[in-house]
């Protein structure tokens, strides 16, 4: 995703020296100010925990919710979890950074 927003082409190859990363292009590599959403897999534990502990609430901010990585949220919802998602910013290529609120009733 970073390379898509910065128009820098980067390739990785295995070589006799191990893994190598090559930057392709003539322009200099400049620092970027980026926000990287949190990993949805890391958030899964906290979401599941808040879903099963009675009277619990949790608010996770900045979780990347790419639909291909969050099927567990649909499973928890089908099992009765009260999970609310609020869009806070659109990220490149339809990846979304969102707030996730989980409430487990008594």
C-alpha positions as a printed NumPy array, in Angstrom:
array([[  0.   ,   0.   ,   0.   ],
       [  2.823,   2.429,   0.783],
       [  4.362,   1.884,  -2.626],
       [  0.982,   2.491,  -4.277],
       [  0.57 ,   5.898,  -2.635],
       [  4.149,   7.013,  -3.197],
       [  4.508,   5.774,  -6.806],
       [  7.744,   3.991,  -5.906],
       [  8.333,   0.585,  -7.4  ],
       [  9.9  ,  -1.923,  -5.015],
       [ 10.594,  -5.59 ,  -5.722],
       [ 11.899,  -8.321,  -3.486],
       [ 13.871, -11.326,  -4.669],
       [ 15.647, -14.233,  -3.079],
       [ 19.274, -14.37 ,  -4.131],
       [ 22.427, -16.197,  -3.148],
       [ 22.875, -13.45 ,  -0.502],
       [ 19.42 , -13.983,   1.024],
       [ 16.397, -11.772,   0.549],
       [ 17.08 ,  -8.579,  -1.357],
       [ 14.885,  -5.536,  -1.891],
       [ 15.339,  -3.391,  -4.972],
       [ 14.006,   0.115,  -5.514],
       [ 13.337,   0.816,  -9.163],
       [ 13.165,   4.354, -10.472],
       [ 15.346,   7.399, -10.886],
       [ 13.804,   9.756,  -8.348],
       [ 15.181,  10.004,  -4.816],
       [ 13.418,   8.204,  -1.999],
       [ 11.892,  10.844,   0.295],
       [ 10.335,  10.437,   3.723],
       [  6.549,  10.269,   3.803],
       [  4.093,  11.179,   6.544],
       [  1.85 ,   8.107,   6.627],
       [ -0.787,   6.661,   8.883],
       [ -0.746,   2.879,   8.867],
       [ -3.931,   1.298,  10.222],
       [ -3.626,  -1.277,  12.966],
       [ -3.503,  -4.922,  12.023],
       [ -6.977,  -6.528,  12.128],
       [ -5.47 ,  -9.862,  13.177],
       [ -3.966,  -8.249,  16.279],
       [ -7.319,  -6.647,  17.096],
       [ -9.149,  -9.991,  16.787],
       [ -8.134, -11.179,  20.259],
       [ -9.427,  -8.019,  21.942],
       [-12.647,  -8.03 ,  19.927],
       [-13.32 , -11.673,  20.793],
       [-12.489, -11.11 ,  24.471],
       [-14.833,  -8.128,  24.743],
       [-17.522, -10.146,  22.973],
       [-17.565, -12.947,  25.55 ],
       [-16.865, -11.152,  28.843],
       [-20.185,  -9.969,  30.325],
       [-20.626,  -6.212,  30.81 ],
       [-17.503,  -5.361,  28.831],
       [-16.906,  -2.575,  26.358],
       [-13.87 ,  -1.899,  24.226],
       [-13.09 ,   0.818,  21.687],
       [-10.302,   0.099,  19.208],
       [ -9.152,   3.038,  17.112],
       [ -7.341,   2.954,  13.795],
       [ -7.962,  -0.69 ,  12.967],
       [ -7.574,  -1.471,   9.273],
       [-10.684,  -3.327,   8.207],
       [ -9.947,  -4.724,   4.798],
       [-12.941,  -7.011,   4.1  ],
       [-10.631,  -9.891,   3.176],
       [ -9.095,  -9.837,   6.691],
       [-12.116,  -9.396,   8.942],
       [-14.403, -12.393,   8.397],
       [-14.116, -13.131,  12.119],
       [-16.215, -10.011,  12.835],
       [-19.077, -11.448,  10.769],
       [-18.751, -14.764,  12.622],
       [-18.884, -13.017,  16.011],
       [-21.91 , -10.984,  14.919],
       [-23.724, -14.156,  13.817],
       [-22.954, -15.559,  17.263],
       [-24.651, -12.525,  18.832],
       [-21.769, -10.111,  19.464],
       [-22.688,  -6.414,  19.48 ],
       [-19.943,  -5.019,  17.242],
       [-20.273,  -1.521,  15.804],
       [-17.932,  -0.081,  13.201],
       [-17.528,   3.605,  12.416],
       [-15.698,   4.794,   9.325],
       [-13.146,   7.483,  10.145],
       [-11.037,   7.711,   6.99 ],
       [-10.752,   6.145,   3.568],
       [ -7.4  ,   4.585,   2.879],
       [ -5.949,   3.86 ,  -0.585],
       [ -7.389,   0.951,  -2.571],
       [-10.535,   0.742,  -0.435],
       [ -8.711,  -0.271,   2.738],
       [-10.472,   1.517,   5.56 ],
       [ -9.352,   2.77 ,   8.896],
       [-12.185,   2.639,  11.397],
       [-13.195,   2.688,  15.006],
       [-14.417,  -0.649,  16.302],
       [-16.686,  -0.671,  19.367],
       [-17.585,  -3.953,  21.03 ],
       [-20.159,  -4.335,  23.817],
       [-21.042,  -7.552,  25.624],
       [-24.335,  -7.327,  27.536],
       [-24.838,  -9.132,  30.849]])
